[in-house]
CSV table of C-alpha atoms in Angstrom, one decimal:
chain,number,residue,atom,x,y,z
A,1,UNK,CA,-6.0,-42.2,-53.0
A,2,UNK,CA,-3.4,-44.2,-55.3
A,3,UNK,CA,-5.5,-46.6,-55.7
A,4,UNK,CA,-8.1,-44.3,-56.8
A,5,UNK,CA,-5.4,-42.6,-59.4
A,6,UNK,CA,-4.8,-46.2,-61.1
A,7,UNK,CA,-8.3,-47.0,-61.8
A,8,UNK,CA,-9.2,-43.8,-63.1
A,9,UNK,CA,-5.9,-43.6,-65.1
A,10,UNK,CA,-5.5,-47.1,-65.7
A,11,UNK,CA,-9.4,-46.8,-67.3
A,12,UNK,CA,-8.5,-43.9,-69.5
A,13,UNK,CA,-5.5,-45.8,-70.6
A,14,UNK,CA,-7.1,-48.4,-72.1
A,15,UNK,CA,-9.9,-46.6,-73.3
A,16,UNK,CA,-7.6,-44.5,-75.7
A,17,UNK,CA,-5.6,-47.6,-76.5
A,18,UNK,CA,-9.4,-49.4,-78.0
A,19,UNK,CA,-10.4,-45.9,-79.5
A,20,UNK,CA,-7.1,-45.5,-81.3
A,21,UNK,CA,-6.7,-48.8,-82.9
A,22,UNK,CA,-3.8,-50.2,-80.9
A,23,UNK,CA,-5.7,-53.1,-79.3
A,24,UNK,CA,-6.8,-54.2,-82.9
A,25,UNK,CA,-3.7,-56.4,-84.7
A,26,UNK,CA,-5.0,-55.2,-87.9
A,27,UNK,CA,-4.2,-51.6,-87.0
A,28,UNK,CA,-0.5,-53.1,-85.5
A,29,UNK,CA,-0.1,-55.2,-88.4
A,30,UNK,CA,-0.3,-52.5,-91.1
A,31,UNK,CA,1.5,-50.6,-88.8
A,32,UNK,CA,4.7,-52.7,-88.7
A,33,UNK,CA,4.7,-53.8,-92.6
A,34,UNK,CA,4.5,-50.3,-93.2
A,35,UNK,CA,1.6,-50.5,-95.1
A,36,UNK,CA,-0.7,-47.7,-92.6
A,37,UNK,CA,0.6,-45.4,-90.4
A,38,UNK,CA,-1.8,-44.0,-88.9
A,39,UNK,CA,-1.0,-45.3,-85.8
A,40,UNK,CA,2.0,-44.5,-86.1
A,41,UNK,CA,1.8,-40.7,-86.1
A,42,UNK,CA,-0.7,-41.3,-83.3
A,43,UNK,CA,1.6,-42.8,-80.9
A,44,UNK,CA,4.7,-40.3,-82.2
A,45,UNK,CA,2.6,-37.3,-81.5
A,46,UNK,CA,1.8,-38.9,-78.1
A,47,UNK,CA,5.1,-39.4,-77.2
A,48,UNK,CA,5.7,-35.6,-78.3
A,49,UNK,CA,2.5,-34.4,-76.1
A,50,UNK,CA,3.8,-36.0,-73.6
A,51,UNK,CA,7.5,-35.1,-73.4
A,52,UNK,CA,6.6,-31.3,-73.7
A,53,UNK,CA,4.1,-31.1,-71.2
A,54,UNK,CA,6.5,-33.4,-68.8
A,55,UNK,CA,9.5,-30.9,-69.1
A,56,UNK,CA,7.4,-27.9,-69.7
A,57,UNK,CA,5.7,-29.0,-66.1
A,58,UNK,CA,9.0,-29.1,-64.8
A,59,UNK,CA,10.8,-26.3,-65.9
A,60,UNK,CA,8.1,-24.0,-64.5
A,61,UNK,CA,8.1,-26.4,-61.3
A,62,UNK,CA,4.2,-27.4,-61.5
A,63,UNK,CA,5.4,-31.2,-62.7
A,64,UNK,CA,7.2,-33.1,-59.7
A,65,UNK,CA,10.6,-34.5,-60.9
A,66,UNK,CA,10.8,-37.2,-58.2
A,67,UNK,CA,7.7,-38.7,-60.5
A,68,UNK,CA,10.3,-39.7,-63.0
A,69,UNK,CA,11.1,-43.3,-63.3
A,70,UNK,CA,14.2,-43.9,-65.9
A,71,UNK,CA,15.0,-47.5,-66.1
A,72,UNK,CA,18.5,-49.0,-66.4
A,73,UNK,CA,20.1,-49.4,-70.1
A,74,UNK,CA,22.1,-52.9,-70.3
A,75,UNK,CA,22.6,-55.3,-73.7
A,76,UNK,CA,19.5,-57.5,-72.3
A,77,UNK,CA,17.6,-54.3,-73.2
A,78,UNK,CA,18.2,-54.4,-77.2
A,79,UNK,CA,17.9,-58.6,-76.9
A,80,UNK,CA,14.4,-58.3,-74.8
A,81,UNK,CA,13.4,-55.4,-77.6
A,82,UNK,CA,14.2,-57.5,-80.4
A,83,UNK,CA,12.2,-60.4,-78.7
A,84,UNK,CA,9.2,-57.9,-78.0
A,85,UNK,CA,9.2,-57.2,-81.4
A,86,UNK,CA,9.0,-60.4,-83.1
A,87,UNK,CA,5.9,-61.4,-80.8
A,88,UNK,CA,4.6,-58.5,-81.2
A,89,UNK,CA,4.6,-58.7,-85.0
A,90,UNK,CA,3.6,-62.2,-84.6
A,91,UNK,CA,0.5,-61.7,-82.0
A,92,UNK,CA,-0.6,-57.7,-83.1
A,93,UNK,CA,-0.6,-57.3,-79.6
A,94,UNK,CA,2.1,-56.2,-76.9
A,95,UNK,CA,1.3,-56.2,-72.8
A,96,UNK,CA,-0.6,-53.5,-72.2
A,97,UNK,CA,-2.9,-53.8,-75.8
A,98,UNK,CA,-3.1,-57.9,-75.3
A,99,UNK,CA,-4.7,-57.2,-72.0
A,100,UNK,CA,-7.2,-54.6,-73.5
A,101,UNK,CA,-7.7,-56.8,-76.5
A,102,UNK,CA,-8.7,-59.7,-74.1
A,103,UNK,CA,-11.3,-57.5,-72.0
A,104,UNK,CA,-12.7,-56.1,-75.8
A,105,UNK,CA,-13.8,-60.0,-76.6
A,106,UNK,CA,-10.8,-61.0,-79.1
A,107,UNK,CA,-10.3,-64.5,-79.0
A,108,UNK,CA,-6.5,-64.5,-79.5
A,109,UNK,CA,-5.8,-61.9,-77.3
A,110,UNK,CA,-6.7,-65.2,-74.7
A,111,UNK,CA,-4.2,-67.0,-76.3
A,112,UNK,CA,-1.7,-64.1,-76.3
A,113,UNK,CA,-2.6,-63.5,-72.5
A,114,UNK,CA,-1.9,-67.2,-71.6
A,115,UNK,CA,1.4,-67.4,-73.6
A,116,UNK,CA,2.5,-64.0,-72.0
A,117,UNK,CA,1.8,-65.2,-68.5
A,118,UNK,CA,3.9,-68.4,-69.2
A,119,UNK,CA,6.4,-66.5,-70.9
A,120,UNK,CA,6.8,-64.6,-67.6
A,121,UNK,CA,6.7,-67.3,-65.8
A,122,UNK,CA,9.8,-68.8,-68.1
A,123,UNK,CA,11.8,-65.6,-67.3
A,124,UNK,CA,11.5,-65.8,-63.2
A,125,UNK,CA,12.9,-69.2,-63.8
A,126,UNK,CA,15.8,-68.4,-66.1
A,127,UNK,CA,16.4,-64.8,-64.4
A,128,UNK,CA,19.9,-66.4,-62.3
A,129,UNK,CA,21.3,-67.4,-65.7
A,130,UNK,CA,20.7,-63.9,-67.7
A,131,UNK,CA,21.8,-62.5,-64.7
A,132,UNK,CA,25.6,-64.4,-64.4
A,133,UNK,CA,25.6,-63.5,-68.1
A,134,UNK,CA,26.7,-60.3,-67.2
A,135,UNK,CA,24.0,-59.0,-70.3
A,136,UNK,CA,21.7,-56.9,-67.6
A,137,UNK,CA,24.9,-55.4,-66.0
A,138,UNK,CA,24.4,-51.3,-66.6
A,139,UNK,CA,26.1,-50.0,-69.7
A,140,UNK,CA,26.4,-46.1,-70.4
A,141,UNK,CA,25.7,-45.0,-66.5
A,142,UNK,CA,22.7,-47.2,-66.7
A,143,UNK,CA,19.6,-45.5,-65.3
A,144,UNK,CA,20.7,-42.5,-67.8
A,145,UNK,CA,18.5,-39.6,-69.6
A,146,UNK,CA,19.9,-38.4,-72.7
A,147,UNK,CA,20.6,-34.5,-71.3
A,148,UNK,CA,21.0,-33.9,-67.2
A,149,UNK,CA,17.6,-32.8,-65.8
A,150,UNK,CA,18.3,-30.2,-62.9
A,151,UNK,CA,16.9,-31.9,-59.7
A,152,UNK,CA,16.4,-35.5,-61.0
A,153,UNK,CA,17.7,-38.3,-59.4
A,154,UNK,CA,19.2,-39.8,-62.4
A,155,UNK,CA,22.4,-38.9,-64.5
A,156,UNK,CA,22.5,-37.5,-67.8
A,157,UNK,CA,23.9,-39.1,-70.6
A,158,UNK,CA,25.4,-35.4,-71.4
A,159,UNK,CA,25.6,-32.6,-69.7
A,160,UNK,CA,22.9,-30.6,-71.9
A,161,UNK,CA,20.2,-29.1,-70.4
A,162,UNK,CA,17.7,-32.2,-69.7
A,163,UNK,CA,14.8,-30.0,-69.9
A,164,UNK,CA,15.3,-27.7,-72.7
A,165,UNK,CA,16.7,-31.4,-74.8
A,166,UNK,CA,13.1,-33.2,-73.4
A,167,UNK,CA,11.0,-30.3,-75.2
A,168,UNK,CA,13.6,-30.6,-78.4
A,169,UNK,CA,12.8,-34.2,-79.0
A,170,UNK,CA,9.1,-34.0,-77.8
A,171,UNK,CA,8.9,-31.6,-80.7
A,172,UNK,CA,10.8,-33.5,-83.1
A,173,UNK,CA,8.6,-36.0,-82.4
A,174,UNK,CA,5.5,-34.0,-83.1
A,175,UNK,CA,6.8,-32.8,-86.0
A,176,UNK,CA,8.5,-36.2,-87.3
A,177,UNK,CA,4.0,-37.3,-86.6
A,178,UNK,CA,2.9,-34.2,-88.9
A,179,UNK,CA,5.1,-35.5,-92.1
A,180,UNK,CA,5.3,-39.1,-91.7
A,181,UNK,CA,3.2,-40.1,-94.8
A,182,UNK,CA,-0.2,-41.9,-93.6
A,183,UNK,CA,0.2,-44.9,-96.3
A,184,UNK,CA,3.5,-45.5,-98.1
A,185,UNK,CA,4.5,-48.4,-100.8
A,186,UNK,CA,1.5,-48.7,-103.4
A,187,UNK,CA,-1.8,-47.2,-100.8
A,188,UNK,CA,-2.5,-49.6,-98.7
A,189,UNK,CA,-6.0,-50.1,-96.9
A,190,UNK,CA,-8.4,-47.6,-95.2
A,191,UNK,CA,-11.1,-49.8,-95.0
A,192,UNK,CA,-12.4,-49.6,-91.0
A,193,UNK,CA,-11.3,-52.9,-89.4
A,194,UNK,CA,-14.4,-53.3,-88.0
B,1,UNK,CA,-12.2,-47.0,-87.5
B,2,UNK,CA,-10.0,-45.2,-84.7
B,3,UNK,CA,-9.9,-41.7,-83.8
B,4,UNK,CA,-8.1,-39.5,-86.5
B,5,UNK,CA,-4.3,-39.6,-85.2
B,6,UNK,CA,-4.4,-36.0,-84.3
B,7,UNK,CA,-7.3,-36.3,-81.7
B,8,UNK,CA,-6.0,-39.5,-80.2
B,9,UNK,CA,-2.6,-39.0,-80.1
B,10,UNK,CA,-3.0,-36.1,-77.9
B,11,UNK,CA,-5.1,-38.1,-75.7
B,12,UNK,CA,-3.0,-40.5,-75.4
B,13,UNK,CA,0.1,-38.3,-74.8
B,14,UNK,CA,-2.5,-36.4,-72.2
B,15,UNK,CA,-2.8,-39.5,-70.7
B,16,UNK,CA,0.8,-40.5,-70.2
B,17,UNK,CA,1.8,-36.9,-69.1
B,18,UNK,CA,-1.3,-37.2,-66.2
B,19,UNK,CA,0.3,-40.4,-65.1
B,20,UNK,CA,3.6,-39.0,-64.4
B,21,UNK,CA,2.1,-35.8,-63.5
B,22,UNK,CA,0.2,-37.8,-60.7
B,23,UNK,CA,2.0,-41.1,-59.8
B,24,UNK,CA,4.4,-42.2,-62.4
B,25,UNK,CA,5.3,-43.1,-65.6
B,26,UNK,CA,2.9,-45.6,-67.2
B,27,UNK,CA,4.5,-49.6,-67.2
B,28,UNK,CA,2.1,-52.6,-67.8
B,29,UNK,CA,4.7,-56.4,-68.4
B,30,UNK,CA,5.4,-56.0,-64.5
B,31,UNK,CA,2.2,-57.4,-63.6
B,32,UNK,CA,2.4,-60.6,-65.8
B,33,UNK,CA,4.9,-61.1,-63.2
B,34,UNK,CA,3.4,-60.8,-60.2
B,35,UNK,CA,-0.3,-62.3,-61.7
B,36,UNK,CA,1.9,-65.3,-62.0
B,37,UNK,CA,3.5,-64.5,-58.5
B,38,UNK,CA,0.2,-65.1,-56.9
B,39,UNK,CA,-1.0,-68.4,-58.9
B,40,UNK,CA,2.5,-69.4,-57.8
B,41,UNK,CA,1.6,-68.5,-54.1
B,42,UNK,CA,-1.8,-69.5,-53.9
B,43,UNK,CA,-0.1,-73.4,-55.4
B,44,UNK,CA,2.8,-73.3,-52.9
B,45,UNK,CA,2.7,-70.6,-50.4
B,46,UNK,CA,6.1,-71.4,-49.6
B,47,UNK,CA,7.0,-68.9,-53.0
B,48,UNK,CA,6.6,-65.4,-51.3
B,49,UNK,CA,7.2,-65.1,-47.5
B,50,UNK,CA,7.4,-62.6,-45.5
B,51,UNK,CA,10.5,-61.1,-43.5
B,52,UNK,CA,11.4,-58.7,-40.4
B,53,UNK,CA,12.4,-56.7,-43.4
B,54,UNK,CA,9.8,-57.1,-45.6
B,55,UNK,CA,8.9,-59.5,-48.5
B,56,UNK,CA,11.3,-62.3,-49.6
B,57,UNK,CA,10.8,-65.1,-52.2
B,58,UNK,CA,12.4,-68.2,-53.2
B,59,UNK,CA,12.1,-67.4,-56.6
B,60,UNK,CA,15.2,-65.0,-57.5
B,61,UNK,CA,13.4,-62.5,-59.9
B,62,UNK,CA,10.7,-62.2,-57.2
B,63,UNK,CA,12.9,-61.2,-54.6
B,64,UNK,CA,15.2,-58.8,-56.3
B,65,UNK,CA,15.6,-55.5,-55.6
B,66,UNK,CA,14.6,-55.9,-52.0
B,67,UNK,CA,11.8,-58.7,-52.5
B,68,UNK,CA,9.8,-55.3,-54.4
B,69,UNK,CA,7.7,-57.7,-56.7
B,70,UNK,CA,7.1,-60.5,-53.7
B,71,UNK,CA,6.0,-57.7,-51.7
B,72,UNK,CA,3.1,-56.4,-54.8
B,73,UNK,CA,2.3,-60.5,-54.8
B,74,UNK,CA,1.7,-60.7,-51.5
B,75,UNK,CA,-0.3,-57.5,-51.9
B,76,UNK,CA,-1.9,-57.4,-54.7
B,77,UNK,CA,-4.3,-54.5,-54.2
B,78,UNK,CA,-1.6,-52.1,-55.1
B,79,UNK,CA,-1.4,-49.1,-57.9
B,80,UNK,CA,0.4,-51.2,-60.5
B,81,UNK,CA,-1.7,-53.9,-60.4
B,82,UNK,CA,-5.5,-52.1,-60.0
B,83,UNK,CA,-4.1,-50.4,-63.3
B,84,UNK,CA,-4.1,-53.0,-65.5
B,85,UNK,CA,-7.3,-54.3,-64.0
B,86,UNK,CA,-8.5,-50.8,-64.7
B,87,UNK,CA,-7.4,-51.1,-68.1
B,88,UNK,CA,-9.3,-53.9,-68.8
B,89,UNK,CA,-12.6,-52.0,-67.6
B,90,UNK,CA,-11.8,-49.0,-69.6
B,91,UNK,CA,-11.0,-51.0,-72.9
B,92,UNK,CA,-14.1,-53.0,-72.3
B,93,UNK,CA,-16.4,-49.8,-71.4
B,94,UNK,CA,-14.8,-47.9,-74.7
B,95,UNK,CA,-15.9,-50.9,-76.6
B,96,UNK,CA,-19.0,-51.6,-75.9
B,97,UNK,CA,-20.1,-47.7,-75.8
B,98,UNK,CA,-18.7,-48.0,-79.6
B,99,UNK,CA,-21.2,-51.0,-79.9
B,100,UNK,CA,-19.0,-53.9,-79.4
B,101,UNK,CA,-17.1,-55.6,-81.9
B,102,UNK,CA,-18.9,-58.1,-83.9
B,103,UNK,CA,-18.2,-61.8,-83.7
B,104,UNK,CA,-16.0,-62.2,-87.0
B,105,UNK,CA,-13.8,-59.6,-85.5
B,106,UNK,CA,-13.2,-61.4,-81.8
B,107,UNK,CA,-13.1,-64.4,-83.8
B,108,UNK,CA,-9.9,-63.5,-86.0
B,109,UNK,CA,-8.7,-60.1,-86.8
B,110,UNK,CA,-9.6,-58.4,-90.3
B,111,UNK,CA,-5.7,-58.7,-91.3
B,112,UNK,CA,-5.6,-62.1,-90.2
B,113,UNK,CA,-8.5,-62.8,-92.5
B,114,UNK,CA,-7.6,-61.1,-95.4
B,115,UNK,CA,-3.8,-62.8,-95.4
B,116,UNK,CA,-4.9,-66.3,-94.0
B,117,UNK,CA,-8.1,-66.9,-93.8
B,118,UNK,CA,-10.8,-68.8,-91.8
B,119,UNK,CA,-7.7,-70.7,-90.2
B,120,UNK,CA,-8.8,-69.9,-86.4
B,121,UNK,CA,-6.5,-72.6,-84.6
B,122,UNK,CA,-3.1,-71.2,-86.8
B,123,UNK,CA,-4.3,-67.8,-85.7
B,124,UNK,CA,-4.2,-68.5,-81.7
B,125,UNK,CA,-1.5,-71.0,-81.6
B,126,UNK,CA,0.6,-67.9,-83.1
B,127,UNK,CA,-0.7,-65.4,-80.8
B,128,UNK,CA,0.0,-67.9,-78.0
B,129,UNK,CA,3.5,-68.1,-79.3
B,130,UNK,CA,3.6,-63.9,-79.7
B,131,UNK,CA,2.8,-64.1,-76.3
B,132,UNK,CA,5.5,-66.0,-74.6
B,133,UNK,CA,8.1,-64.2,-76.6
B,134,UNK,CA,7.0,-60.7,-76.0
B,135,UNK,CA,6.2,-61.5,-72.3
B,136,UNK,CA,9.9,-63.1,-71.9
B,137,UNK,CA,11.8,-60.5,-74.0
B,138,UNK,CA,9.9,-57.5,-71.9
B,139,UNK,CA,11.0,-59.2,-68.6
B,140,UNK,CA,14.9,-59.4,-70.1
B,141,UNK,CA,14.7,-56.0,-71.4
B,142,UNK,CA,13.2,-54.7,-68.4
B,143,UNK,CA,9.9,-52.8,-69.7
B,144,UNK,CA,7.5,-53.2,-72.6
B,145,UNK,CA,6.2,-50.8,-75.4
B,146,UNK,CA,4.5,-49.0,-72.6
B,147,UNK,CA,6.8,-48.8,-70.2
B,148,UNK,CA,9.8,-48.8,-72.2
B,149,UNK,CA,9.0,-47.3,-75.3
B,150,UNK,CA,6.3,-44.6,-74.5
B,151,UNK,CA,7.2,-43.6,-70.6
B,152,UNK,CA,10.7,-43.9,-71.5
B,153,UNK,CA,11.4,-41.8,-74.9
B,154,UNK,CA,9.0,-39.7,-72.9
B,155,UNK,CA,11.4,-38.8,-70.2
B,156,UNK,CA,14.6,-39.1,-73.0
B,157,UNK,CA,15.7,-42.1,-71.1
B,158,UNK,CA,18.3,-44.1,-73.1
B,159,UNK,CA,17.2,-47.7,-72.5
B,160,UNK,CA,14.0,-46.4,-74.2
B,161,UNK,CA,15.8,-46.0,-76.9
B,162,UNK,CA,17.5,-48.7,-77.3
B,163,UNK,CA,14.6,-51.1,-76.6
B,164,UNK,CA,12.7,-49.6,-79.3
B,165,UNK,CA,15.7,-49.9,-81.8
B,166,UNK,CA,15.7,-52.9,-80.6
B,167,UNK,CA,11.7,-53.4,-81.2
B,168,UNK,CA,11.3,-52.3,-84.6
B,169,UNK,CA,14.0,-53.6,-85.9
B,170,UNK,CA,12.4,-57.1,-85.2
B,171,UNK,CA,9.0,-56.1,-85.9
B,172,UNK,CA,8.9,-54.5,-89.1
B,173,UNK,CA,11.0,-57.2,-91.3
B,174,UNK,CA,8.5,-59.8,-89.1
B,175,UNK,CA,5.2,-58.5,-90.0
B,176,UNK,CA,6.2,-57.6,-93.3
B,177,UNK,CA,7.0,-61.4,-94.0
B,178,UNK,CA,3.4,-61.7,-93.0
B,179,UNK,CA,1.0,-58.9,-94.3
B,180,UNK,CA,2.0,-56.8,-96.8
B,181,UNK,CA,1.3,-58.4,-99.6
B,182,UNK,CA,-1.9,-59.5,-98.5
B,183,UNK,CA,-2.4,-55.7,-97.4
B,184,UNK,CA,-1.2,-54.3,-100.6
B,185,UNK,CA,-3.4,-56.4,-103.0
């Protein structure tokens, strides 16, 4: 049965990722020099969709709260972000899109898939020396939402209302989507990428 | 061109809430881990073993948390891992239903083009190098965009937060540097 759920999901997954640009690095790229944003307010607003219809779910109990996966907060987090970032600038493609990108025919996405797995492969091996660093040690409670969501096995950050804070934010996130400009700084390009 | 933001945002927010709604929250840099877990194994099978308790592995990020990833290596037909596989099938079906991309395109990306040119071998060795850095900094920071960033502003976590702070902070100024004035002219 799960492994019925992940190929239907997983399939879904990344067939919205190819339909809404984010396996193409032209689509990233303009993204991140802000030149386009389209993809932008598409991913906002998913976040937003997402968030309300999560702690919606829950709040009227049809959306299981032992589905919930928070993962720990420690300094290694903002260093690993950064580090995403920069590659993923540098490629146009992060984990999940790289994959896609690869099974769509891109030629660099190889490239990016071989570097990725090697990169991987470089953090198993250095993984004792982050770890006596003392920089993925929990900071903040760790394993932390930002509110305390009744009947989830993980702390809140404050004592808010988890819930009622998750539909907040998944709002301000729809709502940050609807204004955000589409192009900003001189027009950009529209032109399809393909 | 993609789907108007609108349309496919909600998809993909659809998408994520089914996964929690179902399994669980949506996470993808795990299983560069464990693909390289079982080329590992398959070239010494000395790397995973398995215990009275369970899954163990000489390697110390494989046998964390109670040997969880040596036990997804030495099984690799679970949830996780089918997903990205499935992934793969449902970029790959979405694409070609489109009508495939054309061979500039999986040659070099339109941006690429436009900023750089015809300059194929620059193009992969930095994409190579993109690779290894985003790979390595998702495994130190625990999750990727997906994982991190989507699933976990999703459910307000705070590391989500953080990573993606931590994300654009290095992305923007980065692909800046590189595009926009090729974009903007």
């Amino acid at each position: 049965m799960n492994i019925l759920l992940a190929i239907v999901i997983g399939a879904a997954f990344g067939a919205v990722l190819d339909r809404i640009g984010a396996t193409n690095p032209t689509w990233i790229g303009r993204m991140l020099a802000l030149t386009n944003l389209h993809l932008m307010k598409t991913i906002l607003l998913a976040i937003g969709v997402g968030s309300v219809l999560m702690f919606g779910g829950q709040m009227l109990g049809l959306v299981d709260v032992g589905h919930m996966s928070v993962k720990a907060a420690y300094l290694g987090v903002f260093i690993g972000g950064l580090m995403l970032g920069a590659g993923w600038a540098l490629a146009g493609y992060c984990p999940g899109t790289g994959v896609c990108a690869a099974a769509s025919g891109r030629k660099d996405a190889l490239f990016f898939l071989a570097g990725g797995l090697l990169g991987a492969a470089a953090y198993m091996v250095t993984y004792p020396a982050w770890k006596a660093s003392g920089l993925l040690d929990s900071v903040a409670g760790g394993k932390v939402t930002l509110g305390t969501v009744p009947g989830s096995k993980f702390d809140g950050l404050t004592a808010m209302s988890g819930d009622v804070l998750g539909i907040v934010l998944g709002a301000a996130f729809i709502v940050v989507a609807l204004v955000l400009p589409e192009r900003i700084g001189g027009g950009g390009v529209a032109v399809p990428a393909e | 061109m993609p789907l108007n933001w609108k349309l496919g945002g909600l998809l993909l927010g659809l998408v994520f809430f089914a996964a929690v709604l179902l399994v669980k929250p949506i996470g993808v840099s795990t299983q560069f881990v464990i693909l390289d877990g079982i080329i590992g194994n398959a070239v010494n099978p000395e790397l995973v073993t398995q215990t009275e308790e369970g899954y163990s592995s000489t390697n110390a990020y494989l046998a964390k948390s109670d040997g969880k990833y040596a036990r997804a290596v030495a099984n690799p037909l679970n949830y996780s891992f089918v997903f990205v596989l499935a992934m793969m099938a449902g970029a790959f079906a979405s694409v070609m239903a489109r009508g495939g991309l054309g061979a500039e395109e999986r040659r070099l990306p339109e941006i690429w083009r436009r900023s750089f040119g015809d300059t194929p071998v620059k193009r992969y060795m930095l994409a190579f190098l993109g690779g290894f850095v985003v790979l390595y900094g998702a495994r130190l920071a625990g999750g990727c965009t997906s994982g991190h960033m989507m699933s976990g502003m999703m459910q307000t976590s705070l590391s989500g937060y953080i990573f993606a702070a931590g994300a654009f902070a290095a992305a923007v100024p980065v692909s800046i540097l590189m595009y926009r004035k090729g974009e903007l002219s």
